[in-house]
Amino acid sequence: MSPPSRSRLPKLSAILAFETAARTGSLTRAADSLALTAAAVSQQIRQLEQHLGIVLFIRAKSGVTLTEQGTDYLAYVQQAFETLRVAQQHVDRQRGKEELTLFALPALASKWLNPAIGGWLAQYPQVDLRLHATHAEVDFASSAADFALCFGDQDYPLLEKVRLFQDCVQPVCSPQLQTSGDWTHQPLIHVDWGKESQFLPGWHEWFSAAGLPPPQRTLDKPKAVEFLRWLQSIAPVDSDS
């Protein structure tokens, strides 16, 4: 690999080819995304490698894999592209084009916001709304986000927060179980709420809020082996035909 050139920056098209190939993991998919041939994408990446004096990818028939140096360089490239996107959005606003960028949890975006957003857009047709569905936390300092719809109040401690609504949690069961008698004496399946567990109740909290004594039977780890055997018993049987 030749020494890196320090007199000028690499061509933007070569950097874009590298970023697209790293994101897709394939020269072919990168070529499709950029409306180029795979050979052209490969040539641009090799020119970038020669310019930088490093190897960015390990190439194989199954695709491309970033080297350690390629991974480090990609982080800077993605940060630079995000800065360019923010700059473009700033220019759009300066031209008088109104735009709002909203990040939301996927379930919240698809089941609550999307069905209702048409009414708002009908009132403000001049506004472009960009909706990103993601579980990731939003970095307002480096992204174009105007709002983030999240669960709980533990995120974004230094930013202004407005409460929209509160979730409710209720038990569910099959109709057969409901008609078989007092379901509270049946085995109860625990739900792992992940990082939201500090805000959502377990069975003991629900029983207490409902004014009921603590549950007597729960489906827990002591029967894990038996449960695995039951899963095996109901699994489809492979055939050799």
Coordinates of N, CA and C in Angstrom, one line a residue:
M1 N 0.9 -1.2 0.0 CA 0.0 0.0 0.0 C 0.9 1.2 0.0
S2 N 0.6 2.2 -0.9 CA 1.4 3.4 -1.0 C 1.2 4.3 0.1
P3 N 2.2 5.2 0.4 CA 2.0 6.2 1.5 C 0.8 7.1 1.2
P4 N 0.1 7.5 2.3 CA -1.1 8.3 2.1 C -0.8 9.6 1.6
S5 N -1.8 10.1 0.8 CA -1.7 11.5 0.2 C -2.2 12.5 1.2
R6 N -1.4 13.5 1.6 CA -1.9 14.5 2.6 C -2.2 15.8 2.0
S7 N -2.0 15.9 0.6 CA -2.2 17.2 0.0 C -3.7 17.5 -0.3
R8 N -4.5 16.5 -0.4 CA -5.9 16.8 -0.7 C -6.8 15.7 -0.1
L9 N -8.0 15.9 0.0 CA -9.0 15.0 0.5 C -9.4 14.0 -0.6
P10 N -9.8 12.8 -0.2 CA -10.2 11.8 -1.3 C -11.5 12.3 -1.9
K11 N -11.8 11.7 -3.1 CA -13.0 12.1 -3.8 C -14.2 11.7 -3.0
L12 N -15.2 12.5 -2.9 CA -16.5 12.2 -2.2 C -17.1 11.0 -2.7
S13 N -17.1 10.8 -4.0 CA -17.7 9.6 -4.6 C -17.1 8.3 -4.1
A14 N -15.8 8.3 -3.9 CA -15.1 7.2 -3.3 C -15.5 6.9 -1.9
I15 N -15.6 8.0 -1.1 CA -16.0 7.9 0.3 C -17.4 7.3 0.4
L16 N -18.3 7.8 -0.5 CA -19.7 7.4 -0.5 C -19.7 5.9 -0.9
A17 N -18.9 5.5 -1.8 CA -18.9 4.0 -2.2 C -18.4 3.2 -1.0
F18 N -17.4 3.7 -0.3 CA -16.9 2.9 0.9 C -18.0 2.8 1.9
E19 N -18.7 3.9 2.2 CA -19.7 3.9 3.3 C -20.9 3.0 2.9
T20 N -21.3 3.1 1.7 CA -22.4 2.2 1.2 C -22.1 0.8 1.3
A21 N -20.8 0.4 0.8 CA -20.4 -1.0 0.9 C -20.3 -1.5 2.3
A22 N -19.8 -0.6 3.2 CA -19.7 -1.0 4.6 C -21.1 -1.2 5.3
R23 N -22.0 -0.4 4.9 CA -23.4 -0.4 5.4 C -24.1 -1.6 4.9
T24 N -23.9 -2.0 3.6 CA -24.6 -3.1 3.0 C -23.9 -4.4 3.2
G25 N -22.6 -4.4 3.4 CA -21.8 -5.6 3.5 C -21.5 -6.3 2.1
S26 N -21.8 -5.5 1.0 CA -21.7 -6.2 -0.3 C -21.4 -5.1 -1.3
L27 N -20.4 -5.4 -2.2 CA -20.2 -4.5 -3.3 C -21.3 -4.5 -4.3
T28 N -22.0 -5.6 -4.5 CA -23.1 -5.7 -5.4 C -24.3 -4.9 -4.9
R29 N -24.6 -5.0 -3.6 CA -25.7 -4.2 -3.0 C -25.4 -2.7 -3.0
A30 N -24.1 -2.4 -2.8 CA -23.7 -1.0 -2.8 C -23.8 -0.5 -4.2
A31 N -23.5 -1.2 -5.2 CA -23.6 -0.8 -6.6 C -25.1 -0.6 -6.9
D32 N -26.0 -1.4 -6.5 CA -27.4 -1.3 -6.8 C -27.9 0.0 -6.1
S33 N -27.4 0.3 -4.9 CA -27.9 1.5 -4.2 C -27.4 2.8 -4.9
L34 N -26.2 2.7 -5.4 CA -25.6 3.9 -6.0 C -25.8 4.0 -7.5
A35 N -26.5 3.0 -8.1 CA -26.8 3.0 -9.6 C -25.4 2.9 -10.3
L36 N -24.5 2.1 -9.8 CA -23.2 1.9 -10.5 C -23.1 0.4 -10.7
T37 N -21.9 0.0 -11.3 CA -21.6 -1.4 -11.4 C -20.7 -1.8 -10.2
A38 N -20.7 -3.1 -9.9 CA -19.9 -3.5 -8.8 C -18.4 -3.3 -9.0
A39 N -18.0 -3.4 -10.3 CA -16.6 -3.1 -10.6 C -16.3 -1.6 -10.4
A40 N -17.2 -0.7 -10.7 CA -17.0 0.7 -10.4 C -16.9 1.0 -9.0
V41 N -17.7 0.4 -8.2 CA -17.7 0.6 -6.7 C -16.3 0.0 -6.2
S42 N -15.9 -1.1 -6.6 CA -14.7 -1.7 -6.2 C -13.5 -0.9 -6.5
Q43 N -13.5 -0.3 -7.8 CA -12.4 0.6 -8.2 C -12.3 1.8 -7.3
Q44 N -13.5 2.4 -7.0 CA -13.5 3.6 -6.2 C -13.0 3.4 -4.8
I45 N -13.3 2.2 -4.2 CA -12.8 1.8 -2.9 C -11.3 1.6 -2.9
R46 N -10.8 1.0 -4.0 CA -9.4 0.8 -4.1 C -8.6 2.1 -4.2
Q47 N -9.2 3.0 -5.0 CA -8.6 4.3 -5.1 C -8.6 5.0 -3.7
L48 N -9.6 4.9 -2.9 CA -9.7 5.4 -1.6 C -8.6 4.8 -0.7
E49 N -8.5 3.5 -0.8 CA -7.5 2.8 0.0 C -6.1 3.3 -0.4
Q50 N -5.8 3.4 -1.7 CA -4.5 3.9 -2.1 C -4.3 5.3 -1.6
H51 N -5.3 6.2 -1.6 CA -5.2 7.5 -1.2 C -4.9 7.6 0.3
L52 N -5.5 6.7 1.1 CA -5.3 6.7 2.6 C -4.1 5.9 3.0
G53 N -3.7 5.0 2.1 CA -2.6 4.1 2.5 C -2.9 3.0 3.5
I54 N -4.2 2.6 3.5 CA -4.6 1.5 4.4 C -5.5 0.6 3.6
V55 N -5.8 -0.6 4.2 CA -6.7 -1.5 3.6 C -8.0 -1.4 4.4
L56 N -9.1 -1.1 3.7 CA -10.4 -0.9 4.4 C -11.2 -2.1 4.5
F57 N -11.2 -3.0 3.5 CA -12.0 -4.2 3.5 C -11.2 -5.5 3.3
I58 N -11.7 -6.6 3.9 CA -11.3 -7.9 3.5 C -12.4 -8.4 2.6
R59 N -12.0 -8.8 1.4 CA -12.9 -9.1 0.3 C -13.0 -10.6 0.2
A60 N -14.3 -11.1 0.1 CA -14.6 -12.5 -0.1 C -15.7 -12.7 -1.0
K61 N -16.0 -13.9 -1.5 CA -17.1 -14.2 -2.3 C -18.5 -13.8 -1.7
S62 N -18.5 -14.0 -0.4 CA -19.8 -13.8 0.4 C -20.0 -12.3 0.6
G63 N -19.0 -11.4 0.4 CA -19.2 -10.0 0.6 C -17.9 -9.4 1.1
V64 N -18.0 -8.2 1.8 CA -16.8 -7.5 2.3 C -17.0 -7.3 3.8
T65 N -15.8 -7.4 4.5 CA -15.8 -7.2 5.9 C -14.8 -6.1 6.2
L66 N -15.2 -5.2 7.1 CA -14.3 -4.1 7.4 C -13.0 -4.6 8.2
T67 N -11.9 -4.1 7.9 CA -10.7 -4.3 8.7 C -10.8 -3.4 9.9
E68 N -9.9 -3.5 10.9 CA -9.9 -2.7 12.1 C -9.7 -1.2 11.7
Q69 N -8.8 -0.9 10.7 CA -8.6 0.4 10.3 C -9.9 0.9 9.5
G70 N -10.5 0.0 8.8 CA -11.7 0.4 8.1 C -12.8 0.8 9.0
T71 N -13.0 0.0 10.1 CA -14.0 0.3 11.1 C -13.8 1.7 11.7
D72 N -12.5 2.0 12.0 CA -12.2 3.3 12.6 C -12.5 4.4 11.6
Y73 N -12.2 4.2 10.4 CA -12.4 5.3 9.4 C -13.9 5.5 9.1
L74 N -14.7 4.4 9.1 CA -16.1 4.4 8.9 C -16.8 5.3 9.9
A75 N -16.3 5.3 11.2 CA -17.0 6.1 12.2 C -16.8 7.6 11.9
Y76 N -15.7 8.0 11.4 CA -15.5 9.4 11.0 C -16.3 9.7 9.8
V77 N -16.4 8.8 8.8 CA -17.2 9.0 7.6 C -18.6 9.2 7.9
Q78 N -19.2 8.3 8.7 CA -20.6 8.4 9.1 C -20.9 9.7 9.8
Q79 N -20.0 10.1 10.7 CA -20.2 11.4 11.4 C -20.2 12.6 10.4
A80 N -19.3 12.5 9.5 CA -19.2 13.6 8.5 C -20.4 13.6 7.6
F81 N -20.9 12.5 7.2 CA -22.2 12.5 6.4 C -23.4 13.0 7.2
E82 N -23.4 12.6 8.5 CA -24.5 13.1 9.3 C -24.4 14.6 9.4
T83 N -23.2 15.2 9.5 CA -23.1 16.6 9.6 C -23.5 17.3 8.3
L84 N -23.2 16.6 7.2 CA -23.7 17.2 5.9 C -25.2 17.1 5.8
R85 N -25.8 16.0 6.3 CA -27.3 16.0 6.3 C -27.9 17.1 7.1
V86 N -27.3 17.3 8.3 CA -27.8 18.4 9.2 C -27.7 19.7 8.5
A87 N -26.5 19.9 7.8 CA -26.3 21.2 7.1 C -27.3 21.3 6.0
Q88 N -27.6 20.3 5.2 CA -28.6 20.4 4.2 C -30.0 20.7 4.7
Q89 N -30.3 20.1 5.9 CA -31.6 20.5 6.5 C -31.6 21.9 7.0
H90 N -30.5 22.4 7.4 CA -30.4 23.8 7.8 C -30.6 24.7 6.6
V91 N -30.0 24.4 5.5 CA -30.1 25.2 4.3 C -31.6 25.2 3.8
D92 N -32.2 24.0 3.9 CA -33.7 23.9 3.5 C -34.5 24.9 4.4
R93 N -34.2 24.9 5.7 CA -35.0 25.8 6.6 C -34.7 27.2 6.2
Q94 N -33.5 27.5 5.9 CA -33.1 28.9 5.5 C -33.8 29.4 4.3
R95 N -34.1 28.4 3.4 CA -34.8 28.7 2.1 C -36.3 28.9 2.3
G96 N -36.7 28.7 3.6 CA -38.1 28.8 3.9 C -38.9 27.5 3.8
K97 N -38.2 26.4 3.5 CA -38.9 25.1 3.5 C -39.0 24.6 4.9
E98 N -40.3 24.4 5.4 CA -40.5 23.9 6.7 C -40.4 22.4 6.8
E99 N -39.7 22.0 7.9 CA -39.5 20.5 8.0 C -39.4 20.2 9.5
L100 N -40.0 19.1 9.9 CA -39.9 18.6 11.2 C -39.4 17.1 11.2
T101 N -38.5 16.8 12.0 CA -37.9 15.5 12.1 C -38.3 14.9 13.5
L102 N -38.9 13.7 13.4 CA -39.4 13.1 14.6 C -38.9 11.6 14.7
F103 N -38.3 11.3 15.9 CA -37.9 9.9 16.2 C -38.9 9.3 17.2
A104 N -39.3 8.1 16.9 CA -40.3 7.4 17.8 C -40.0 6.0 17.9
L105 N -40.5 5.3 18.9 CA -40.4 3.9 19.1 C -41.2 3.3 17.9
P106 N -40.8 2.2 17.3 CA -41.4 1.6 16.2 C -42.9 1.3 16.4
A107 N -43.2 0.6 17.5 CA -44.6 0.3 17.8 C -45.5 1.6 18.0
L108 N -44.9 2.6 18.6 CA -45.7 3.8 18.8 C -45.9 4.5 17.4
A109 N -44.8 4.5 16.6 CA -45.0 5.1 15.3 C -46.0 4.4 14.4
S110 N -46.0 3.1 14.4 CA -46.8 2.4 13.4 C -48.3 2.2 13.9
K111 N -48.5 2.1 15.2 CA -49.8 1.8 15.7 C -50.6 3.0 16.2
W112 N -49.8 4.0 16.6 CA -50.5 5.2 17.1 C -50.3 6.5 16.3
L113 N -49.1 6.7 15.9 CA -48.8 8.0 15.2 C -49.2 8.0 13.7
N114 N -48.8 6.9 13.0 CA -49.0 6.9 11.6 C -50.5 7.0 11.2
P115 N -51.4 6.2 11.9 CA -52.8 6.3 11.5 C -53.4 7.7 11.7
A116 N -52.8 8.5 12.6 CA -53.4 9.9 12.9 C -52.6 11.0 12.2
I117 N -51.5 10.8 11.7 CA -50.6 11.9 11.2 C -51.2 12.6 10.0
G118 N -52.0 11.9 9.2 CA -52.6 12.5 8.0 C -53.4 13.7 8.4
G119 N -54.1 13.7 9.5 CA -54.9 14.8 9.9 C -54.1 16.1 10.1
W120 N -52.9 15.9 10.8 CA -52.0 17.0 11.0 C -51.4 17.6 9.7
L121 N -51.0 16.6 8.8 CA -50.4 17.1 7.5 C -51.5 17.8 6.7
A122 N -52.7 17.4 6.8 CA -53.8 18.1 6.0 C -53.9 19.6 6.5
Q123 N -53.6 19.8 7.7 CA -53.7 21.2 8.2 C -52.4 22.0 7.8
Y124 N -51.3 21.3 7.7 CA -50.0 22.0 7.4 C -49.3 21.3 6.2
P125 N -49.9 21.4 5.0 CA -49.4 20.7 3.8 C -48.0 21.2 3.4
Q126 N -47.6 22.4 3.9 CA -46.3 23.0 3.5 C -45.2 22.4 4.2
V127 N -45.5 21.6 5.3 CA -44.4 21.0 6.2 C -44.0 19.6 5.7
D128 N -42.8 19.4 5.6 CA -42.2 18.0 5.3 C -42.0 17.4 6.7
L129 N -42.6 16.2 6.9 CA -42.4 15.5 8.1 C -41.5 14.3 7.9
R130 N -40.4 14.2 8.6 CA -39.5 13.0 8.5 C -39.7 12.2 9.8
L131 N -40.1 11.0 9.7 CA -40.3 10.1 10.8 C -39.3 8.9 10.8
H132 N -38.6 8.8 11.9 CA -37.6 7.7 12.1 C -38.1 6.8 13.2
A133 N -38.4 5.5 12.9 CA -38.8 4.6 13.9 C -37.6 3.8 14.4
T134 N -37.3 4.0 15.7 CA -36.1 3.4 16.2 C -36.2 3.2 17.7
H135 N -35.5 2.2 18.3 CA -35.4 2.0 19.7 C -34.2 2.8 20.3
A136 N -33.3 3.2 19.4 CA -32.1 3.9 19.9 C -32.3 5.2 20.5
E137 N -31.5 5.6 21.4 CA -31.6 7.0 22.0 C -31.2 8.0 20.9
V138 N -31.8 9.1 20.9 CA -31.5 10.2 19.9 C -30.5 11.2 20.5
D139 N -29.5 11.5 19.7 CA -28.5 12.5 20.0 C -28.9 13.8 19.4
F140 N -29.5 14.7 20.1 CA -30.1 15.9 19.5 C -28.9 16.8 19.1
A141 N -27.7 16.6 19.7 CA -26.6 17.5 19.3 C -26.1 17.2 17.9
S142 N -26.2 15.9 17.5 CA -25.5 15.6 16.2 C -26.5 15.2 15.2
S143 N -27.8 15.1 15.5 CA -28.8 14.8 14.5 C -29.8 15.9 14.3
A144 N -30.7 15.8 13.3 CA -31.6 16.8 13.0 C -32.9 16.7 13.7
A145 N -33.0 15.8 14.8 CA -34.2 15.5 15.5 C -34.8 16.8 16.1
D146 N -36.1 17.0 15.9 CA -36.8 18.0 16.6 C -37.6 17.5 17.8
F147 N -38.1 16.2 17.7 CA -38.8 15.5 18.8 C -38.3 14.1 18.9
A148 N -38.5 13.5 20.1 CA -38.3 12.1 20.2 C -39.4 11.5 21.1
L149 N -40.2 10.6 20.6 CA -41.3 10.0 21.4 C -40.7 8.8 22.1
C150 N -40.6 8.8 23.4 CA -39.9 7.7 24.1 C -40.8 7.2 25.3
F151 N -40.4 6.1 25.9 CA -41.2 5.6 27.0 C -40.5 5.9 28.3
G152 N -41.3 6.4 29.3 CA -40.7 6.8 30.6 C -40.0 8.1 30.6
D153 N -39.6 8.6 31.7 CA -38.9 9.9 31.8 C -37.5 9.8 32.2
Q154 N -36.9 8.6 32.0 CA -35.5 8.5 32.4 C -34.5 9.0 31.4
D155 N -34.9 9.0 30.1 CA -34.0 9.5 29.0 C -34.1 11.0 28.9
Y156 N -33.0 11.5 28.3 CA -32.9 13.0 28.0 C -33.1 13.8 29.3
P157 N -32.3 13.6 30.3 CA -32.6 14.3 31.6 C -32.5 15.8 31.5
L158 N -31.7 16.3 30.5 CA -31.4 17.8 30.5 C -32.3 18.5 29.5
L159 N -33.2 17.8 28.8 CA -34.1 18.3 27.8 C -35.5 18.5 28.3
E160 N -36.3 19.4 27.7 CA -37.7 19.6 28.1 C -38.5 18.4 27.7
K161 N -39.4 17.9 28.6 CA -40.2 16.7 28.3 C -41.7 17.1 28.5
V162 N -42.5 16.5 27.7 CA -44.0 16.7 27.8 C -44.6 15.4 27.9
R163 N -45.5 15.1 28.9 CA -46.2 13.9 29.0 C -47.4 13.8 28.1
L164 N -47.5 12.8 27.2 CA -48.5 12.7 26.3 C -49.7 11.8 26.8
F165 N -49.3 10.6 27.3 CA -50.3 9.7 27.9 C -49.6 8.7 28.7
Q166 N -50.4 7.8 29.4 CA -49.8 6.8 30.3 C -50.3 5.4 29.8
D167 N -49.5 4.5 29.8 CA -49.8 3.1 29.5 C -50.7 2.5 30.6
C168 N -51.5 1.5 30.2 CA -52.1 0.7 31.2 C -51.8 -0.8 30.9
V169 N -51.7 -1.6 31.9 CA -51.3 -3.0 31.8 C -52.4 -3.9 32.4
Q170 N -52.8 -4.9 31.6 CA -53.9 -5.8 32.1 C -53.6 -7.2 31.7
P171 N -54.0 -8.1 32.5 CA -53.8 -9.6 32.2 C -54.6 -10.0 31.1
V172 N -54.1 -11.0 30.3 CA -54.9 -11.6 29.2 C -54.8 -13.2 29.3
C173 N -55.8 -13.8 28.8 CA -55.8 -15.3 28.8 C -56.7 -15.8 27.7
S174 N -56.6 -17.1 27.5 CA -57.5 -17.6 26.4 C -58.9 -17.7 26.9
P175 N -59.9 -17.7 26.0 CA -61.3 -17.9 26.4 C -61.6 -19.1 27.2
Q176 N -60.9 -20.2 26.9 CA -61.1 -21.5 27.6 C -60.6 -21.3 29.1
L177 N -59.5 -20.7 29.3 CA -59.0 -20.5 30.7 C -60.0 -19.6 31.4
Q178 N -60.5 -18.6 30.8 CA -61.4 -17.6 31.4 C -62.7 -18.3 31.9
T179 N -63.1 -19.3 31.2 CA -64.4 -20.0 31.6 C -64.2 -21.2 32.5
S180 N -62.9 -21.4 32.8 CA -62.6 -22.6 33.6 C -62.7 -22.3 35.1
G181 N -62.8 -21.1 35.5 CA -62.9 -20.8 36.9 C -62.0 -19.6 37.2
D182 N -61.5 -19.5 38.4 CA -60.7 -18.4 38.9 C -59.3 -18.5 38.3
W183 N -59.1 -17.6 37.3 CA -57.8 -17.7 36.6 C -56.6 -17.3 37.5
T184 N -56.9 -16.5 38.6 CA -55.8 -16.0 39.4 C -55.1 -17.2 40.1
H185 N -55.7 -18.4 40.1 CA -55.0 -19.5 40.7 C -54.3 -20.4 39.7
Q186 N -54.3 -20.0 38.4 CA -53.6 -20.7 37.4 C -52.1 -20.2 37.3
P187 N -51.2 -21.0 36.7 CA -49.8 -20.5 36.6 C -49.8 -19.2 35.8
L188 N -49.0 -18.3 36.2 CA -48.9 -17.0 35.6 C -47.6 -16.8 34.9
I189 N -47.6 -16.4 33.7 CA -46.3 -16.2 32.9 C -45.8 -14.9 33.1
H190 N -44.5 -14.8 33.5 CA -43.8 -13.5 33.7 C -43.4 -12.9 32.4
V191 N -43.4 -11.6 32.3 CA -43.0 -10.8 31.1 C -41.7 -10.0 31.5
D192 N -40.7 -10.2 30.7 CA -39.5 -9.3 30.9 C -39.6 -8.1 30.1
W193 N -39.8 -6.9 30.7 CA -40.0 -5.7 30.1 C -38.7 -5.0 29.6
G194 N -37.6 -5.6 29.8 CA -36.3 -5.0 29.5 C -36.0 -3.8 30.3
K195 N -35.4 -2.8 29.7 CA -35.0 -1.6 30.4 C -36.2 -0.8 31.0
E196 N -37.4 -1.1 30.4 CA -38.6 -0.4 30.9 C -39.2 -1.0 32.2
S197 N -38.5 -2.1 32.7 CA -39.1 -2.8 33.9 C -39.3 -2.0 35.1
Q198 N -38.5 -0.9 35.2 CA -38.7 0.0 36.4 C -40.0 0.8 36.3
F199 N -40.7 0.8 35.1 CA -41.9 1.6 34.9 C -43.1 0.6 34.8
L200 N -42.9 -0.6 34.4 CA -44.1 -1.5 34.2 C -44.1 -2.6 35.3
P201 N -45.3 -2.9 35.7 CA -45.5 -3.8 36.8 C -45.3 -5.3 36.5
G202 N -45.0 -6.1 37.5 CA -45.0 -7.5 37.4 C -46.3 -8.0 38.1
W203 N -46.4 -9.3 38.2 CA -47.6 -9.9 38.7 C -47.9 -9.4 40.2
H204 N -46.9 -9.4 41.0 CA -47.1 -9.0 42.4 C -47.7 -7.5 42.5
E205 N -47.1 -6.6 41.6 CA -47.6 -5.3 41.6 C -49.0 -5.2 41.1
W206 N -49.3 -6.0 40.1 CA -50.7 -5.9 39.5 C -51.7 -6.4 40.5
F207 N -51.4 -7.6 41.2 CA -52.3 -8.1 42.2 C -52.5 -7.1 43.3
S208 N -51.5 -6.5 43.7 CA -51.6 -5.5 44.8 C -52.5 -4.3 44.4
A209 N -52.3 -3.8 43.2 CA -53.1 -2.7 42.7 C -54.6 -3.1 42.5
A210 N -54.8 -4.4 42.2 CA -56.2 -4.8 42.0 C -56.8 -5.2 43.4
G211 N -56.1 -5.1 44.5 CA -56.7 -5.4 45.8 C -56.8 -6.9 46.0
L212 N -55.9 -7.7 45.4 CA -56.0 -9.1 45.5 C -54.7 -9.6 46.3
P213 N -54.8 -10.8 46.9 CA -53.7 -11.3 47.6 C -52.6 -11.7 46.6
P214 N -51.3 -11.8 47.0 CA -50.3 -12.2 46.1 C -50.5 -13.5 45.4
P215 N -50.1 -13.6 44.1 CA -50.3 -14.8 43.3 C -49.6 -16.0 44.0
Q216 N -50.3 -17.1 43.9 CA -49.8 -18.4 44.5 C -49.0 -19.2 43.6
R217 N -49.3 -19.1 42.3 CA -48.6 -20.0 41.3 C -48.0 -19.1 40.2
T218 N -46.8 -19.3 39.9 CA -46.1 -18.6 38.8 C -45.3 -19.6 38.0
L219 N -45.2 -19.3 36.7 CA -44.4 -20.2 35.8 C -42.9 -19.6 35.9
D220 N -42.1 -20.3 36.6 CA -40.7 -19.8 36.9 C -39.7 -20.8 36.6
K221 N -38.4 -20.5 37.0 CA -37.3 -21.4 36.6 C -37.3 -22.8 37.1
P222 N -37.9 -23.1 38.3 CA -37.8 -24.5 38.8 C -38.4 -25.5 37.8
K223 N -39.3 -25.1 36.9 CA -39.9 -26.0 35.9 C -39.3 -25.8 34.5
A224 N -38.1 -25.2 34.4 CA -37.6 -24.9 33.1 C -37.3 -26.2 32.3
V225 N -36.8 -27.3 32.9 CA -36.6 -28.5 32.2 C -37.8 -29.1 31.7
E226 N -38.9 -29.2 32.5 CA -40.1 -29.7 32.1 C -40.8 -28.9 31.0
F227 N -40.6 -27.6 31.0 CA -41.1 -26.7 30.0 C -40.4 -27.0 28.7
L228 N -39.1 -27.2 28.7 CA -38.3 -27.5 27.5 C -38.8 -28.8 26.9
R229 N -39.0 -29.8 27.7 CA -39.5 -31.1 27.2 C -40.8 -31.0 26.6
W230 N -41.7 -30.1 27.2 CA -43.0 -29.9 26.6 C -42.9 -29.2 25.2
L231 N -42.0 -28.3 25.1 CA -41.7 -27.6 23.8 C -41.3 -28.6 22.7
Q232 N -40.4 -29.5 23.2 CA -39.9 -30.6 22.3 C -41.1 -31.5 21.8
S233 N -42.0 -31.7 22.7 CA -43.1 -32.6 22.4 C -44.1 -32.1 21.4
I234 N -44.2 -30.7 21.4 CA -45.2 -30.1 20.4 C -44.5 -29.6 19.2
A235 N -43.2 -29.7 19.1 CA -42.4 -29.3 17.9 C -42.8 -30.2 16.7
P236 N -42.8 -29.6 15.5 CA -43.1 -30.4 14.3 C -42.0 -31.5 14.1
V237 N -42.4 -32.6 13.7 CA -41.5 -33.7 13.5 C -40.9 -33.7 12.0
D238 N -39.6 -33.7 11.9 CA -38.9 -33.6 10.6 C -39.2 -34.9 9.9
S239 N -39.4 -34.8 8.6 CA -39.6 -36.1 7.8 C -38.4 -36.2 6.8
D240 N -38.1 -37.4 6.4 CA -37.0 -37.6 5.5 C -37.4 -37.8 4.1
S241 N -38.7 -37.5 3.9 CA -39.2 -37.7 2.5 C -38.8 -36.6 1.6

